[in-house]
CSV table of N, CA and C in Angstrom, one decimal:
chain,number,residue,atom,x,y,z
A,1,UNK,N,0.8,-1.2,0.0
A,1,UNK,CA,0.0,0.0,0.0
A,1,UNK,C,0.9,1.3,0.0
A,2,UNK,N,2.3,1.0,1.0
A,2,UNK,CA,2.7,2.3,0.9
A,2,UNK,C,3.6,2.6,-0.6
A,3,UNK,N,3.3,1.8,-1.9
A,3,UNK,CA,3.7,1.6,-2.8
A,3,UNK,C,3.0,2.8,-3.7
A,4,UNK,N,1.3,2.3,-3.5
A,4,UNK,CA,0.3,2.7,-4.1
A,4,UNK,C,0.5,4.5,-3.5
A,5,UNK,N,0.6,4.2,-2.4
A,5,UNK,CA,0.6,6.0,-1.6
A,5,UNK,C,1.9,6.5,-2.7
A,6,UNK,N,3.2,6.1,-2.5
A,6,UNK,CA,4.4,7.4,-3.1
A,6,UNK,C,4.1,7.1,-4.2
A,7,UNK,N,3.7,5.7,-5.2
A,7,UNK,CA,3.4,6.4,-6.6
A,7,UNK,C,1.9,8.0,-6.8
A,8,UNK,N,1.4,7.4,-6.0
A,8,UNK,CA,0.1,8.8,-6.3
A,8,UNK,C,1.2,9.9,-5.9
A,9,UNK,N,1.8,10.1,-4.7
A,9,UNK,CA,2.5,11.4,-4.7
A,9,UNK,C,3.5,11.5,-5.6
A,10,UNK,N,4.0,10.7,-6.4
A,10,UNK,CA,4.9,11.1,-7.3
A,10,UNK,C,4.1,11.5,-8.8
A,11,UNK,N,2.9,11.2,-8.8
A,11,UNK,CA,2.2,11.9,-9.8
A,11,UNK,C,1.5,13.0,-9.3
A,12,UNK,N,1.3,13.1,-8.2
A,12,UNK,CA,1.0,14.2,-7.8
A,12,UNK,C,1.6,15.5,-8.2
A,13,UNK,N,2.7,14.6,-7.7
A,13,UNK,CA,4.3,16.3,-7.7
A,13,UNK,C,4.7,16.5,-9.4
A,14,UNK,N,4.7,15.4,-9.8
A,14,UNK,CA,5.0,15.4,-11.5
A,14,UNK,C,3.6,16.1,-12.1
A,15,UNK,N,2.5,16.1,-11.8
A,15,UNK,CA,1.4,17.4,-12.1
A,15,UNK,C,1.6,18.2,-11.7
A,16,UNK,N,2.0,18.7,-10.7
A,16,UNK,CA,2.2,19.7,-10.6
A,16,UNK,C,3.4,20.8,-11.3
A,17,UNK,N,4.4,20.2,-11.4
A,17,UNK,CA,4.9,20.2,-12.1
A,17,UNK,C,5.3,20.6,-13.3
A,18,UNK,N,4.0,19.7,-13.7
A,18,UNK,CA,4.0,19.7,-15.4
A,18,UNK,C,2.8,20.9,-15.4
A,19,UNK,N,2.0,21.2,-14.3
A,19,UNK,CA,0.3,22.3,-14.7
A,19,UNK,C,1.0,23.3,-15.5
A,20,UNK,N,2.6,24.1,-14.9
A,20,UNK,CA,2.4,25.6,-15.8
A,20,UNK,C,3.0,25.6,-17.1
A,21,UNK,N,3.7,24.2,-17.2
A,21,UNK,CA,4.4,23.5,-18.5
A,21,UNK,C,2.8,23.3,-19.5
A,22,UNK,N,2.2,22.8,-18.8
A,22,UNK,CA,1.0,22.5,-20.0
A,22,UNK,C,-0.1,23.6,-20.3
A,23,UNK,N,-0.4,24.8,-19.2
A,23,UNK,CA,-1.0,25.9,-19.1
A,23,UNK,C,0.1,26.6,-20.2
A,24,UNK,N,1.3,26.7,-20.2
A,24,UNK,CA,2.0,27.6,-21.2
A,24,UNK,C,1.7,26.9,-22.7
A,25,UNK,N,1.8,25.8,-22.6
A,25,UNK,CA,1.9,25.2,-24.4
A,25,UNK,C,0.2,25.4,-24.7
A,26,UNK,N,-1.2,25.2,-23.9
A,26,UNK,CA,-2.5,25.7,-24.4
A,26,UNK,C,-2.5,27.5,-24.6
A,27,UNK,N,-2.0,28.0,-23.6
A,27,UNK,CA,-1.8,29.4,-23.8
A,27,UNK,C,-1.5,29.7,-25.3
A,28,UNK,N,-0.1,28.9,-25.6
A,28,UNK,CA,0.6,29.0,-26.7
A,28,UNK,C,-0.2,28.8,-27.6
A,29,UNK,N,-0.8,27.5,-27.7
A,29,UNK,CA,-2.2,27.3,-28.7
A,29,UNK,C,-3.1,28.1,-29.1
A,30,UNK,N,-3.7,28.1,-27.9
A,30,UNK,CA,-4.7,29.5,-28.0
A,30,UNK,C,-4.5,30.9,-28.8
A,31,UNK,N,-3.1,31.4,-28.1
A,31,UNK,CA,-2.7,32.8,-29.1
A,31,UNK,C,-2.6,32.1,-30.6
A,32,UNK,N,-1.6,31.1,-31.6
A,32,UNK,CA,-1.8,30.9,-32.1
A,32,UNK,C,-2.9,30.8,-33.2
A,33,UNK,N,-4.2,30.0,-32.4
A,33,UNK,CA,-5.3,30.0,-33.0
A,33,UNK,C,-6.1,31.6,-32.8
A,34,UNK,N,-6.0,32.5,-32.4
A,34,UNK,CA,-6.7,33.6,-32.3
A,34,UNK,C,-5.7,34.6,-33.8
A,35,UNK,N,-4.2,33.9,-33.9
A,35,UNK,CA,-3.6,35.0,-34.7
A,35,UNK,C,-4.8,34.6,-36.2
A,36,UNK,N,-4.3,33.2,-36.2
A,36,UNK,CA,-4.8,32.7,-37.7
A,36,UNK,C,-6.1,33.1,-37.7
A,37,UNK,N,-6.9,33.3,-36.4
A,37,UNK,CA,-8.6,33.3,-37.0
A,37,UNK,C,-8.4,35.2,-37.2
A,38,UNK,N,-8.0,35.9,-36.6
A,38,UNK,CA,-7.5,37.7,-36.7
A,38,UNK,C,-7.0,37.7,-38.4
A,39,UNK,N,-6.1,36.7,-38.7
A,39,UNK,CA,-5.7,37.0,-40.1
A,39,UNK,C,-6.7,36.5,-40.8
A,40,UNK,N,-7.5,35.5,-40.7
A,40,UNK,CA,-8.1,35.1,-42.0
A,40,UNK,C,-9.2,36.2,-42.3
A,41,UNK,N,-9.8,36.4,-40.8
A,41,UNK,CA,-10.6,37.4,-40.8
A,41,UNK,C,-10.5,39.0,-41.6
A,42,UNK,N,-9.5,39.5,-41.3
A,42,UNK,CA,-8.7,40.4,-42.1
A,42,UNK,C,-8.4,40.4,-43.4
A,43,UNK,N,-7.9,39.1,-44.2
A,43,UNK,CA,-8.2,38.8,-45.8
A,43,UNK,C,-9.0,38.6,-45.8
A,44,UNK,N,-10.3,38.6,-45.3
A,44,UNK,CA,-11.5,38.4,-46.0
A,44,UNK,C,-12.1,40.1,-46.7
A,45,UNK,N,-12.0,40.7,-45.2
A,45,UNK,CA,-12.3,42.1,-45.6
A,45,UNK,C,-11.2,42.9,-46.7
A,46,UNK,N,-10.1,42.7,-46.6
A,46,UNK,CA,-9.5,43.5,-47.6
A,46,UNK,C,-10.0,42.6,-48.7
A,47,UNK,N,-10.2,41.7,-49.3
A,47,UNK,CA,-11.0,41.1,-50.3
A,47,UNK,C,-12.0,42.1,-51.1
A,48,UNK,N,-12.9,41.6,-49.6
A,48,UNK,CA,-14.1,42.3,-49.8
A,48,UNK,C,-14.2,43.3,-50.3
A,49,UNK,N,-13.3,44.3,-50.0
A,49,UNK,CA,-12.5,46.2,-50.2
A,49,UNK,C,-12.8,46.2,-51.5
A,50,UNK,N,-11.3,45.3,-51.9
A,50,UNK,CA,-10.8,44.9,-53.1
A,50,UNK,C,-12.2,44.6,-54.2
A,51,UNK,N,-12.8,43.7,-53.9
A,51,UNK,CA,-13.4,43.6,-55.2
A,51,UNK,C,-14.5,44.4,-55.1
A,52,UNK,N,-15.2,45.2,-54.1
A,52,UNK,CA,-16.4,46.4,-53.9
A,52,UNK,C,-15.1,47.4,-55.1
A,53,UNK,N,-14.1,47.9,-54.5
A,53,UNK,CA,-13.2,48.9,-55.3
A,53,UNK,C,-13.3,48.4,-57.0
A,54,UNK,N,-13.0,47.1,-57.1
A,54,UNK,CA,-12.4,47.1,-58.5
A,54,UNK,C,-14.3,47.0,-59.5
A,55,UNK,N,-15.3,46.9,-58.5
A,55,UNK,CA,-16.6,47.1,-58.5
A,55,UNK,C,-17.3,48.2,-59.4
A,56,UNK,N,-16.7,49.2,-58.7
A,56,UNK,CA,-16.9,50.7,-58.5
A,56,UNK,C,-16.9,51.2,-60.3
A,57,UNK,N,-14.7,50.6,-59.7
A,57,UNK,CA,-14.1,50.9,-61.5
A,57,UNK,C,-14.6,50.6,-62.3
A,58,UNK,N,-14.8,48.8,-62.8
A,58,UNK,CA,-15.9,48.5,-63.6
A,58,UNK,C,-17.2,49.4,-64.0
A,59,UNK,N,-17.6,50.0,-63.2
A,59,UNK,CA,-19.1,50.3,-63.3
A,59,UNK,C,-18.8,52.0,-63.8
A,60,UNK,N,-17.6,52.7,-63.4
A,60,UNK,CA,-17.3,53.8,-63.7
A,60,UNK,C,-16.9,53.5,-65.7
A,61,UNK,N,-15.6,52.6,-65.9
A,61,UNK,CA,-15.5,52.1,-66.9
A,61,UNK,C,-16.3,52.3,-68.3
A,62,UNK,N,-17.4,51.4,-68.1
A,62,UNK,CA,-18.8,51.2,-68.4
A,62,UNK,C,-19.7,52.7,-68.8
A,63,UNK,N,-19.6,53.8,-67.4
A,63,UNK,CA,-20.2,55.2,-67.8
A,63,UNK,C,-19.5,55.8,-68.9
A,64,UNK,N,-18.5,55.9,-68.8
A,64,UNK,CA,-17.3,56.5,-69.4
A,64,UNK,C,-17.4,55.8,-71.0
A,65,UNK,N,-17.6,55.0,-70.8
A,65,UNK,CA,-17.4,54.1,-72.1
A,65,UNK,C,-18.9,54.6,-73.3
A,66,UNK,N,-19.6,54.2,-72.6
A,66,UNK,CA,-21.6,54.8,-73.0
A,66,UNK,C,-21.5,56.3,-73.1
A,67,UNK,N,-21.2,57.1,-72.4
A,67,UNK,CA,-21.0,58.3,-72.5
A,67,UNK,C,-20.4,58.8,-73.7
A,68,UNK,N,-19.2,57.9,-74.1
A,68,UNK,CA,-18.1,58.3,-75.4
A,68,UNK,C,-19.0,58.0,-76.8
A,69,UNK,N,-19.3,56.3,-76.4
A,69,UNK,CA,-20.2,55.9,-77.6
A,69,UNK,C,-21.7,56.8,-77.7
A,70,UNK,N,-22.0,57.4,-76.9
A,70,UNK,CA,-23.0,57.9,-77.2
A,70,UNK,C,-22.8,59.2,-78.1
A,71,UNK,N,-21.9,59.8,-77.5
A,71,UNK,CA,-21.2,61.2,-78.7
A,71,UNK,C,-20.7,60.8,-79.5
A,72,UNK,N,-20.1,59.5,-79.7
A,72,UNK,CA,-19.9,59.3,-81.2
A,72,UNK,C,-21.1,59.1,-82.3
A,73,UNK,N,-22.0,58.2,-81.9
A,73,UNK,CA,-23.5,58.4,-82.5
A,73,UNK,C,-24.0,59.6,-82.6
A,74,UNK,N,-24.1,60.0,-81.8
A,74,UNK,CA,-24.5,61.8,-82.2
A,74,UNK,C,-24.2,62.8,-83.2
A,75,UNK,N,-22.4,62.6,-83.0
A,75,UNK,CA,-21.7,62.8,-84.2
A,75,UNK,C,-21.5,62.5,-85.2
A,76,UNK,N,-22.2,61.0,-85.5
A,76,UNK,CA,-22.7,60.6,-86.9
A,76,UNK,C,-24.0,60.9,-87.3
A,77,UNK,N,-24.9,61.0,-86.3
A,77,UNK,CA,-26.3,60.9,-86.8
A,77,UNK,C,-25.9,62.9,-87.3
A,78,UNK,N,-25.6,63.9,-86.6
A,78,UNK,CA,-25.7,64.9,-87.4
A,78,UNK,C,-24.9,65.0,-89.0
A,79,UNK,N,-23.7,64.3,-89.0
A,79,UNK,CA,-23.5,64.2,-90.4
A,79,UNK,C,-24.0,63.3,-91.0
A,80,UNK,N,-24.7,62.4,-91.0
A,80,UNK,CA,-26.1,61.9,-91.5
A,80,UNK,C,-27.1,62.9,-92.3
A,81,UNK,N,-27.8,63.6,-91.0
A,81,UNK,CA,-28.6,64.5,-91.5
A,81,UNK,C,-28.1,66.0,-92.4
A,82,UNK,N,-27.1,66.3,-91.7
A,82,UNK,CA,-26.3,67.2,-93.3
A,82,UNK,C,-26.2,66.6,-94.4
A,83,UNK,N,-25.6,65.5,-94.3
A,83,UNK,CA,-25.4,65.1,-96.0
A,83,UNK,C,-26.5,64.8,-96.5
A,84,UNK,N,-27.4,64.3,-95.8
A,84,UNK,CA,-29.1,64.0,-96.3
A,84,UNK,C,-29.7,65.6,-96.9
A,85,UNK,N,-29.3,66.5,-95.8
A,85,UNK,CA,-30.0,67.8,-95.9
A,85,UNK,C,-29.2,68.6,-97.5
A,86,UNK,N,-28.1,68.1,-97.2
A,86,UNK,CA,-27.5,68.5,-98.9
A,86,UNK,C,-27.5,68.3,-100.1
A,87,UNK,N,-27.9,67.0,-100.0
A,87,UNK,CA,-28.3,66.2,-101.1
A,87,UNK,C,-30.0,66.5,-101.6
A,88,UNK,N,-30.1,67.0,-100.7
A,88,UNK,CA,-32.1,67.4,-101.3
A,88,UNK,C,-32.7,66.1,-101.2
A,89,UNK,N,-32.8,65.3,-100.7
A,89,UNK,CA,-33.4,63.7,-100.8
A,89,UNK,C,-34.8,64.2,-100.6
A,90,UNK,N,-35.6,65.4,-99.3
A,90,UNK,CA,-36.6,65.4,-99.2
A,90,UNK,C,-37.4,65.9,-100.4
A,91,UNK,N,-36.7,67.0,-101.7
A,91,UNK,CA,-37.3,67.2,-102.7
A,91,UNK,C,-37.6,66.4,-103.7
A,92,UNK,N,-36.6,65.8,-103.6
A,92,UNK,CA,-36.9,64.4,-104.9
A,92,UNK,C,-38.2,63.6,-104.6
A,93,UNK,N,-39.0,63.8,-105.6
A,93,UNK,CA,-40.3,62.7,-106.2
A,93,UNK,C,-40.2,61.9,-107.3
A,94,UNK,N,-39.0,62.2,-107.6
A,94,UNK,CA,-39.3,61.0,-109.1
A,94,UNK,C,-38.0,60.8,-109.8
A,95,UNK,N,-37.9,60.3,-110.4
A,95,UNK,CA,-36.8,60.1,-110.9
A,95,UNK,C,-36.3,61.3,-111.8
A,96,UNK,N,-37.5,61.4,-112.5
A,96,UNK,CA,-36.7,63.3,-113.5
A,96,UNK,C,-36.4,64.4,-112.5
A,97,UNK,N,-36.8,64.6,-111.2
A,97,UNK,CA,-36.6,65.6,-110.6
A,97,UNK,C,-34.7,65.1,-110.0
A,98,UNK,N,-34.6,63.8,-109.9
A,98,UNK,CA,-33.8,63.2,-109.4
A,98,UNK,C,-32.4,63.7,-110.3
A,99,UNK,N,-32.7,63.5,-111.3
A,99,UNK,CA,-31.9,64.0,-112.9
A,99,UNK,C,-31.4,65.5,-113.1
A,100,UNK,N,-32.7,66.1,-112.8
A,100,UNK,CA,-32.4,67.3,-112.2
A,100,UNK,C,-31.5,68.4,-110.9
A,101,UNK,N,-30.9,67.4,-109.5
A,101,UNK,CA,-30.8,67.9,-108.8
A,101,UNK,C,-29.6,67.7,-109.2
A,102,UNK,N,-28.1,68.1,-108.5
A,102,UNK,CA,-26.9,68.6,-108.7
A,102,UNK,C,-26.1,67.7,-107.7
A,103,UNK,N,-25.2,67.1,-108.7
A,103,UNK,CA,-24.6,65.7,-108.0
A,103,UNK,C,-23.9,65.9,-106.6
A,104,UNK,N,-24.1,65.0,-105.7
A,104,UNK,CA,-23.9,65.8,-104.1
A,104,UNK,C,-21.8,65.7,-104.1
A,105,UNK,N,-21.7,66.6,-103.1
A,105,UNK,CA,-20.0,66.9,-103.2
A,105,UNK,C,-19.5,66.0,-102.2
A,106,UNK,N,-18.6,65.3,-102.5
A,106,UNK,CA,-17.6,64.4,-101.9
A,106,UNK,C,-16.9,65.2,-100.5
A,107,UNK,N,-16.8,64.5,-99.3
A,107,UNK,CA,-16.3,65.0,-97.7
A,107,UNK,C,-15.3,64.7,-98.0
């Protein structure tokens, strides 16, 4: 029995022992696991930033873009209507008035 007694105290004293040895290496775990979940968490939002921003551009891109093509059509549709308006197309009825009108001038 007094066998059974100093092995318990020898595990006793060896936990004890070992408590701030093992409290330091969970500690250690713990910070650890708090860095990686702090960083993942953190690339997520700069992500997030990231693609709201490149979002943005796209969508600015796009205004800029429609904006340009739309003054370019504009700018054809009125030399459209000049050269239409020069050419007399709304006078012509027929083919002899057609004969008649004065061959339109080369841009």
């Amino acid at each position: 029995m007094s066998l059974t007694v100093a092995a318990g105290s020898r595990r006793m004293a060896a936990s004890i022992r070992r408590g701030p040895v093992l409290w330091l290496i969970l500690c250690g775990v713990m910070l650890v696991a708090a860095i990686i979940i702090g960083t993942a968490a953190m690339i997520g939002e700069f992500r997030e930033r990231a693609l709201n921003n490149s979002e943005r551009e796209l969508e600015n891109t796009v205004l800029l873009l429609t904006r340009h093509f739309d003054q370019q059509f504009e700018d054809s549709d009125i030399i459209a209507r000049n050269l239409i308006a020069e050419m007399h197309f709304s006078e012509i009825a027929s083919p002899e008035t057609k004969a008649r009108c004065p061959a339109p001038r080369r841009i």
